Amino acid sequence: MAFLQSPKKDWYCILGAKPSESLTELKRKYQKLVLLYHPDKQSADVPAGEVEERVQRFIEIDQAWKILGNEETKKAYDLQRREDDLTQSWPVDVHVFLEDMSWNNDDQCYTFTCRCGGRYSISKNEAEDISLVCCDTCSLIIEILR
Ligand SMILES: [Zn+2]
């Protein structure tokens, strides 16, 4: 399966979910995100640069669900994840309170700088029920506390 060889992405993190969550829970998160990022659902005043980012995000979310929403591919991915765990951790780098993140008015999202120099960002809507955010540059993850 081609996706197993593709660059490492944490599909759970893309859905803002934990691996221990049930399929129903994953589906709920997927549906919420997909509505948020669906190209047909974007308002006209979103700046062009961001439209592209959102499309990119939509594709990732869709791909994550293709893998995690199917019992067989999910099992294969979980297995691969467990194997990777032996050699590489999928670390929660820090725990951050939402109010300690900076509010970015231009992008309408909360941001936090990763120690790699990359950025964690989460929109207000996402922050309502997503607790894990991946860095846009490296593979670190932060957990948001409320
Ligand atoms: Zn990083």
XYZ file of N, CA, C and O and ligand atoms in Angstrom:
585
model
N 0.838 -1.207 0.000
C 0.000 0.000 0.000
C 0.867 1.249 0.000
O 1.733 1.402 0.860
N 0.628 2.092 -0.938
C 1.532 3.210 -1.179
C 1.652 4.158 0.013
O 2.727 4.650 0.295
N 0.533 4.374 0.720
C 0.593 5.380 1.776
C 1.541 5.003 2.905
O 2.033 5.855 3.615
N 1.797 3.701 3.043
C 2.680 3.276 4.125
C 4.113 3.748 3.885
O 4.878 3.907 4.817
N 4.464 3.954 2.618
C 5.813 4.394 2.312
C 5.918 5.925 2.237
O 7.003 6.460 2.198
N 4.807 6.576 2.194
C 4.850 8.024 2.024
C 5.434 8.679 3.284
O 5.471 8.071 4.335
N 5.897 9.928 3.155
C 6.504 10.604 4.304
C 5.592 10.519 5.522
O 4.372 10.571 5.401
N 6.208 10.402 6.661
C 5.445 10.130 7.864
C 4.485 11.245 8.235
O 4.863 12.383 8.425
N 3.252 10.847 8.307
C 2.260 11.806 8.764
C 1.504 11.136 9.879
O 1.259 9.942 9.835
N 1.146 11.893 10.864
C 0.361 11.331 11.942
C -1.107 11.594 11.632
O -1.624 12.673 11.848
N -1.736 10.584 11.084
C -3.129 10.763 10.636
C -4.058 11.072 11.802
O -5.043 11.770 11.654
N -3.744 10.514 12.952
C -4.581 10.816 14.117
C -4.478 12.295 14.460
O -5.466 12.959 14.745
N -3.249 12.771 14.414
C -3.035 14.166 14.763
C -3.744 15.082 13.769
O -4.289 16.117 14.138
N -3.748 14.702 12.512
C -4.405 15.508 11.501
C -5.901 15.635 11.804
O -6.516 16.662 11.584
N -6.456 14.578 12.364
C -7.864 14.654 12.762
C -8.020 15.217 14.173
O -9.122 15.328 14.690
N -6.903 15.561 14.797
C -6.946 16.071 16.161
C -7.417 15.030 17.147
O -8.084 15.336 18.128
N -7.099 13.781 16.859
C -7.606 12.691 17.688
C -6.472 11.897 18.319
O -5.321 11.994 17.904
N -6.839 11.111 19.319
C -5.873 10.194 19.918
C -6.130 8.802 19.371
O -7.277 8.457 19.089
N -5.059 8.000 19.255
C -5.227 6.647 18.714
C -6.218 5.805 19.514
O -6.780 4.855 18.991
N -6.431 6.155 20.753
C -7.323 5.344 21.586
C -8.794 5.665 21.336
O -9.680 4.985 21.828
N -9.065 6.698 20.568
C -10.455 7.083 20.367
C -11.197 6.124 19.444
O -10.612 5.520 18.556
N -12.487 5.997 19.688
C -13.297 5.069 18.901
C -13.526 5.602 17.489
O -13.350 6.782 17.217
N -13.953 4.698 16.633
C -14.218 5.069 15.248
C -15.307 6.138 15.164
O -15.244 7.052 14.347
N -16.303 6.016 16.038
C -17.382 7.002 16.073
C -16.835 8.389 16.395
O -17.208 9.387 15.776
N -15.946 8.420 17.354
C -15.340 9.678 17.770
C -14.481 10.253 16.645
O -14.522 11.441 16.337
N -13.712 9.375 15.993
C -12.877 9.808 14.867
C -13.749 10.377 13.757
O -13.439 11.399 13.159
N -14.845 9.700 13.513
C -15.736 10.122 12.439
C -16.332 11.499 12.737
O -16.444 12.349 11.862
N -16.702 11.697 13.993
C -17.275 12.973 14.396
C -16.273 14.101 14.140
O -16.606 15.157 13.614
N -15.023 13.853 14.492
C -13.989 14.868 14.304
C -13.719 15.116 12.819
O -13.558 16.242 12.381
N -13.683 14.018 12.087
C -13.462 14.136 10.651
C -14.560 14.990 10.015
O -14.289 15.910 9.250
N -15.803 14.680 10.368
C -16.914 15.404 9.748
C -16.886 16.884 10.080
O -17.185 17.731 9.249
N -16.494 17.194 11.304
C -16.432 18.582 11.708
C -15.336 19.323 10.924
O -15.538 20.410 10.398
N -14.166 18.673 10.826
C -13.039 19.297 10.130
C -13.300 19.447 8.640
O -12.956 20.441 8.024
N -13.916 18.419 8.089
C -14.111 18.417 6.654
C -15.085 19.538 6.248
O -14.939 20.173 5.219
N -16.033 19.797 7.125
C -16.951 20.907 6.866
C -16.221 22.241 6.936
O -16.466 23.156 6.153
N -15.303 22.303 7.888
C -14.544 23.523 8.121
C -13.632 23.854 6.940
O -13.415 25.002 6.598
N -13.086 22.802 6.329
C -12.078 23.029 5.286
C -12.555 22.705 3.881
O -11.799 22.830 2.929
N -13.790 22.267 3.755
C -14.254 21.898 2.421
C -14.186 23.097 1.478
O -14.659 24.178 1.814
N -13.572 22.892 0.303
C -13.404 24.019 -0.631
C -14.729 24.710 -0.988
O -14.742 25.916 -1.239
N -15.815 23.969 -1.010
C -17.111 24.579 -1.341
C -17.687 25.398 -0.203
O -18.635 26.150 -0.383
N -17.115 25.204 0.978
C -17.710 25.852 2.149
C -16.949 27.104 2.582
O -17.247 27.684 3.608
N -15.942 27.488 1.795
C -15.129 28.625 2.193
C -15.834 29.941 1.858
O -16.423 30.084 0.800
N -15.727 30.871 2.776
C -16.344 32.165 2.497
C -15.457 32.935 1.528
O -14.252 32.706 1.435
N -16.061 33.853 0.809
C -15.363 34.540 -0.271
C -14.252 35.459 0.234
O -13.338 35.803 -0.513
N -14.301 35.835 1.499
C -13.311 36.797 1.990
C -12.041 36.154 2.552
O -11.199 36.838 3.110
N -11.899 34.841 2.387
C -10.653 34.192 2.809
C -9.557 34.569 1.819
O -9.726 34.434 0.613
N -8.415 35.083 2.311
C -7.332 35.490 1.402
C -6.803 34.317 0.562
O -6.803 33.177 1.025
N -6.371 34.633 -0.654
C -5.983 33.597 -1.622
C -4.951 32.619 -1.072
O -5.061 31.416 -1.266
N -3.947 33.137 -0.380
C -2.903 32.276 0.170
C -3.473 31.267 1.145
O -3.041 30.112 1.192
N -4.462 31.711 1.884
C -5.026 30.820 2.877
C -5.943 29.782 2.237
O -6.073 28.666 2.740
N -6.561 30.156 1.144
C -7.417 29.207 0.442
C -6.614 27.964 0.091
O -7.038 26.835 0.318
N -5.409 28.193 -0.413
C -4.554 27.077 -0.802
C -4.197 26.202 0.398
O -4.236 24.982 0.329
N -3.855 26.859 1.497
C -3.542 26.129 2.722
C -4.722 25.284 3.164
O -4.568 24.161 3.633
N -5.896 25.851 3.040
C -7.095 25.139 3.473
C -7.394 23.946 2.574
O -7.828 22.907 3.049
N -7.140 24.113 1.284
C -7.335 22.993 0.366
C -6.377 21.869 0.730
O -6.740 20.697 0.800
N -5.122 22.275 1.006
C -4.098 21.315 1.402
C -4.533 20.558 2.642
O -4.453 19.348 2.740
N -5.056 21.297 3.587
C -5.526 20.722 4.848
C -6.706 19.778 4.584
O -6.783 18.687 5.133
N -7.577 20.212 3.705
C -8.748 19.390 3.366
C -8.309 18.047 2.784
O -8.831 16.996 3.141
N -7.310 18.102 1.904
C -6.807 16.872 1.289
C -6.226 15.943 2.353
O -6.472 14.739 2.342
N -5.482 16.524 3.290
C -4.896 15.719 4.368
C -5.954 15.079 5.248
O -5.856 13.916 5.613
N -6.961 15.876 5.579
C -8.040 15.381 6.438
C -8.764 14.233 5.741
O -9.060 13.198 6.331
N -8.992 14.433 4.452
C -9.672 13.418 3.659
C -8.851 12.128 3.607
O -9.376 11.031 3.747
N -7.552 12.305 3.420
C -6.649 11.158 3.343
C -6.587 10.438 4.701
O -6.587 9.212 4.754
N -6.552 11.223 5.766
C -6.517 10.641 7.109
C -7.747 9.766 7.336
O -7.663 8.663 7.864
N -8.894 10.264 6.878
C -10.117 9.497 7.092
C -10.171 8.256 6.205
O -10.712 7.229 6.582
N -9.592 8.358 5.016
C -9.552 7.192 4.130
C -8.805 6.057 4.812
O -9.123 4.890 4.638
N -7.796 6.401 5.589
C -6.999 5.384 6.270
C -7.648 4.958 7.583
O -7.826 3.779 7.845
N -8.055 5.950 8.368
C -8.552 5.620 9.711
C -10.024 5.206 9.714
O -10.501 4.584 10.657
N -10.741 5.540 8.649
C -12.165 5.215 8.603
C -12.433 3.812 8.069
O -13.571 3.367 8.038
N -11.384 3.143 7.649
C -11.531 1.801 7.111
C -10.813 0.824 8.037
O -9.653 1.020 8.377
N -11.543 -0.188 8.451
C -11.010 -1.087 9.471
C -9.654 -1.687 9.091
O -8.741 -1.757 9.899
N -9.557 -2.095 7.837
C -8.328 -2.775 7.428
C -7.119 -1.843 7.353
O -6.046 -2.156 7.849
N -7.325 -0.690 6.693
C -6.195 0.236 6.577
C -5.838 0.815 7.947
O -4.679 1.082 8.235
N -6.842 0.994 8.793
C -6.580 1.495 10.149
C -5.713 0.505 10.916
O -4.749 0.873 11.575
N -6.072 -0.771 10.777
C -5.309 -1.806 11.475
C -3.849 -1.802 10.999
O -2.917 -1.871 11.785
N -3.689 -1.707 9.677
C -2.338 -1.691 9.105
C -1.557 -0.469 9.589
O -0.369 -0.558 9.922
N -2.239 0.646 9.631
C -1.576 1.875 10.074
C -1.217 1.802 11.560
O -0.123 2.173 11.960
N -2.142 1.306 12.368
C -1.868 1.153 13.801
C -0.660 0.258 14.044
O 0.175 0.533 14.898
N -0.601 -0.797 13.251
C 0.506 -1.741 13.373
C 1.826 -1.059 13.032
O 2.831 -1.194 13.727
N 1.793 -0.317 11.944
C 2.994 0.394 11.509
C 3.414 1.423 12.555
O 4.585 1.603 12.854
N 2.429 2.075 13.106
C 2.676 3.067 14.149
C 3.359 2.438 15.347
O 4.270 2.990 15.926
N 2.857 1.252 15.721
C 3.429 0.571 16.872
C 4.873 0.178 16.588
O 5.734 0.279 17.443
N 5.126 -0.265 15.367
C 6.503 -0.616 15.003
C 7.399 0.614 15.044
O 8.516 0.560 15.530
N 6.879 1.706 14.538
C 7.657 2.950 14.552
C 7.950 3.398 15.979
O 8.970 4.000 16.263
N 7.014 3.105 16.863
C 7.174 3.497 18.257
C 8.428 2.919 18.877
O 8.998 3.484 19.797
N 8.843 1.754 18.380
C 10.018 1.113 18.937
C 11.288 1.883 18.618
O 12.224 1.917 19.394
N 11.301 2.504 17.461
C 12.515 3.207 17.064
C 12.355 4.717 17.178
O 13.310 5.439 17.338
N 11.146 5.169 17.106
C 10.935 6.607 17.106
C 9.687 6.920 17.905
O 8.676 6.253 17.778
N 9.775 7.906 18.733
C 8.585 8.216 19.518
C 7.732 9.245 18.783
O 8.184 9.942 17.892
N 6.500 9.292 19.142
C 5.585 10.296 18.595
C 5.264 11.198 19.753
O 4.244 11.060 20.412
N 6.190 12.073 20.051
C 6.139 12.702 21.362
C 5.140 13.849 21.473
O 5.006 14.664 20.565
N 4.472 13.867 22.599
C 3.791 15.099 22.976
C 4.880 15.949 23.600
O 5.456 15.597 24.613
N 5.238 17.024 22.946
C 6.388 17.808 23.371
C 6.084 18.592 24.639
O 6.815 18.529 25.609
N 5.015 19.341 24.596
C 4.632 20.129 25.762
C 3.125 20.164 25.916
O 2.376 19.934 24.957
N 2.703 20.475 27.108
C 1.302 20.730 27.377
C 1.129 22.239 27.481
O 1.870 22.896 28.187
N 0.184 22.749 26.748
C 0.012 24.198 26.694
C -1.444 24.553 26.998
O -2.364 23.902 26.493
N -1.628 25.540 27.825
C -2.987 26.033 28.020
C -3.379 26.913 26.843
O -2.549 27.681 26.349
N -4.614 26.770 26.420
C -5.078 27.521 25.265
C -4.827 29.021 25.458
O -4.410 29.720 24.538
N -5.020 29.496 26.685
C -4.821 30.927 26.908
C -3.352 31.339 26.871
O -3.049 32.518 26.797
N -2.446 30.351 26.909
C -1.035 30.682 26.780
C -0.577 30.736 25.320
O 0.532 31.157 25.007
N -1.427 30.300 24.423
C -1.084 30.397 23.005
C -1.396 31.828 22.573
O -2.204 32.516 23.189
N -0.719 32.278 21.491
C -1.032 33.643 21.092
C -2.145 33.647 20.048
O -2.186 32.799 19.163
N -3.024 34.577 20.198
C -4.129 34.710 19.265
C -3.665 35.518 18.068
O -3.144 36.625 18.212
N -3.797 34.923 16.906
C -3.377 35.596 15.674
C -4.610 36.096 14.943
O -5.368 35.326 14.362
N -4.777 37.393 15.007
C -5.996 37.984 14.467
C -6.104 37.857 12.950
O -7.183 37.679 12.401
N -4.950 37.916 12.264
C -4.963 37.830 10.800
C -5.460 36.468 10.335
O -6.266 36.366 9.418
N -4.934 35.428 10.964
C -5.305 34.074 10.548
C -6.483 33.525 11.335
O -6.948 32.423 11.076
N -6.938 34.290 12.334
C -8.032 33.824 13.185
C -7.730 32.456 13.792
O -8.548 31.541 13.731
N -6.524 32.323 14.325
C -6.204 31.064 14.983
C -5.243 31.303 16.144
O -4.618 32.351 16.241
N -5.178 30.311 17.021
C -4.208 30.350 18.100
C -2.911 29.754 17.588
O -2.925 28.750 16.876
N -1.796 30.367 17.945
C -0.520 29.810 17.498
C 0.436 29.648 18.676
O 0.283 30.290 19.715
N 1.392 28.766 18.476
C 2.404 28.504 19.490
C 3.654 28.097 18.729
O 3.586 27.316 17.795
N 4.803 28.666 19.122
C 6.024 28.373 18.391
C 6.657 27.087 18.904
O 6.823 26.899 20.097
N 6.984 26.215 17.976
C 7.630 24.951 18.314
C 9.116 25.207 18.560
O 9.667 26.178 18.058
N 9.745 24.296 19.302
C 11.176 24.525 19.532
C 12.011 24.330 18.272
O 13.167 24.714 18.209
N 11.426 23.733 17.226
C 12.150 23.613 15.963
C 12.042 24.911 15.165
O 12.650 25.053 14.112
N 11.252 25.857 15.657
C 11.048 27.100 14.926
C 9.773 27.079 14.105
O 9.339 28.090 13.574
N 9.185 25.904 13.995
C 7.918 25.774 13.274
C 6.768 26.311 14.106
O 6.965 26.939 15.140
N 5.565 26.033 13.650
C 4.423 26.638 14.290
C 3.292 25.636 14.492
O 3.006 24.816 13.626
N 2.693 25.703 15.645
C 1.456 24.974 15.881
C 0.337 25.984 15.693
O 0.419 27.094 16.197
N -0.687 25.627 14.982
C -1.807 26.551 14.929
C -3.123 25.796 14.972
O -3.247 24.678 14.470
N -4.086 26.426 15.581
C -5.390 25.802 15.732
C -6.445 26.896 15.695
O -6.293 27.942 16.318
N -7.472 26.691 14.909
C -8.507 27.715 14.812
C -9.416 27.638 16.027
O -9.426 26.655 16.755
N -10.168 28.696 16.219
C -11.072 28.773 17.363
C -12.050 27.595 17.350
O -12.306 26.962 18.371
N -12.571 27.311 16.172
C -13.522 26.204 16.040
C -12.898 24.869 16.411
O -13.485 24.074 17.122
N -11.691 24.661 15.896
C -11.000 23.412 16.171
C -10.692 23.283 17.653
O -10.771 22.205 18.221
N -10.338 24.415 18.258
C -9.923 24.391 19.663
C -11.037 23.902 20.576
O -10.792 23.481 21.693
N -12.273 23.962 20.085
C -13.386 23.509 20.913
C -13.292 22.040 21.274
O -13.633 21.650 22.366
N -12.852 21.214 20.328
C -12.774 19.812 20.741
C -11.536 19.067 20.278
O -11.468 17.858 20.323
N -10.545 19.815 19.861
C -9.310 19.153 19.478
C -8.254 19.445 20.532
O -8.130 20.571 20.992
N -7.538 18.415 20.940
C -6.551 18.681 21.978
C -5.117 18.440 21.520
O -4.180 18.894 22.148
N -4.938 17.731 20.403
C -3.572 17.500 19.938
C -3.326 18.281 18.654
O -4.117 18.233 17.724
N -2.209 18.988 18.627
C -1.896 19.780 17.440
C -0.502 19.415 16.970
O 0.427 19.324 17.781
N -0.337 19.177 15.670
C 1.015 18.869 15.203
C 1.699 20.115 14.678
O 1.073 21.023 14.153
N 3.005 20.106 14.819
C 3.845 21.187 14.315
C 3.756 21.180 12.787
O 3.638 20.129 12.175
N 3.812 22.373 12.182
C 3.726 22.394 10.724
C 5.061 22.037 10.071
O 5.154 21.911 8.860
N 6.105 21.881 10.874
C 7.422 21.606 10.319
C 7.993 20.251 10.737
O 8.436 19.482 9.908
N 7.992 19.982 12.028
C 8.573 18.718 12.476
C 7.473 17.773 12.946
O 6.297 18.020 12.728
N 7.854 16.679 13.600
C 6.838 15.693 13.966
C 6.385 15.818 15.419
O 5.708 14.942 15.934
N 6.767 16.905 16.059
C 6.358 17.086 17.448
C 4.874 17.457 17.544
O 4.285 17.970 16.614
N 4.333 17.156 18.724
C 2.914 17.389 18.967
C 2.770 18.134 20.293
O 3.523 17.877 21.219
N 1.827 19.036 20.360
C 1.528 19.613 21.673
C 0.122 19.198 22.075
O -0.732 18.948 21.227
N -0.080 19.115 23.362
C -1.412 18.823 23.858
C -1.958 20.082 24.519
O -1.305 20.691 25.356
N -3.147 20.448 24.099
C -3.730 21.685 24.626
C -4.597 21.367 25.835
O -5.435 20.466 25.804
N -4.364 22.097 26.892
C -5.127 21.895 28.125
C -6.152 23.014 28.256
O -5.933 24.118 27.784
N -7.245 22.694 28.899
C -8.250 23.747 29.114
C -8.538 23.927 30.590
O -8.445 23.009 31.341
Zn 8.403 21.624 15.257
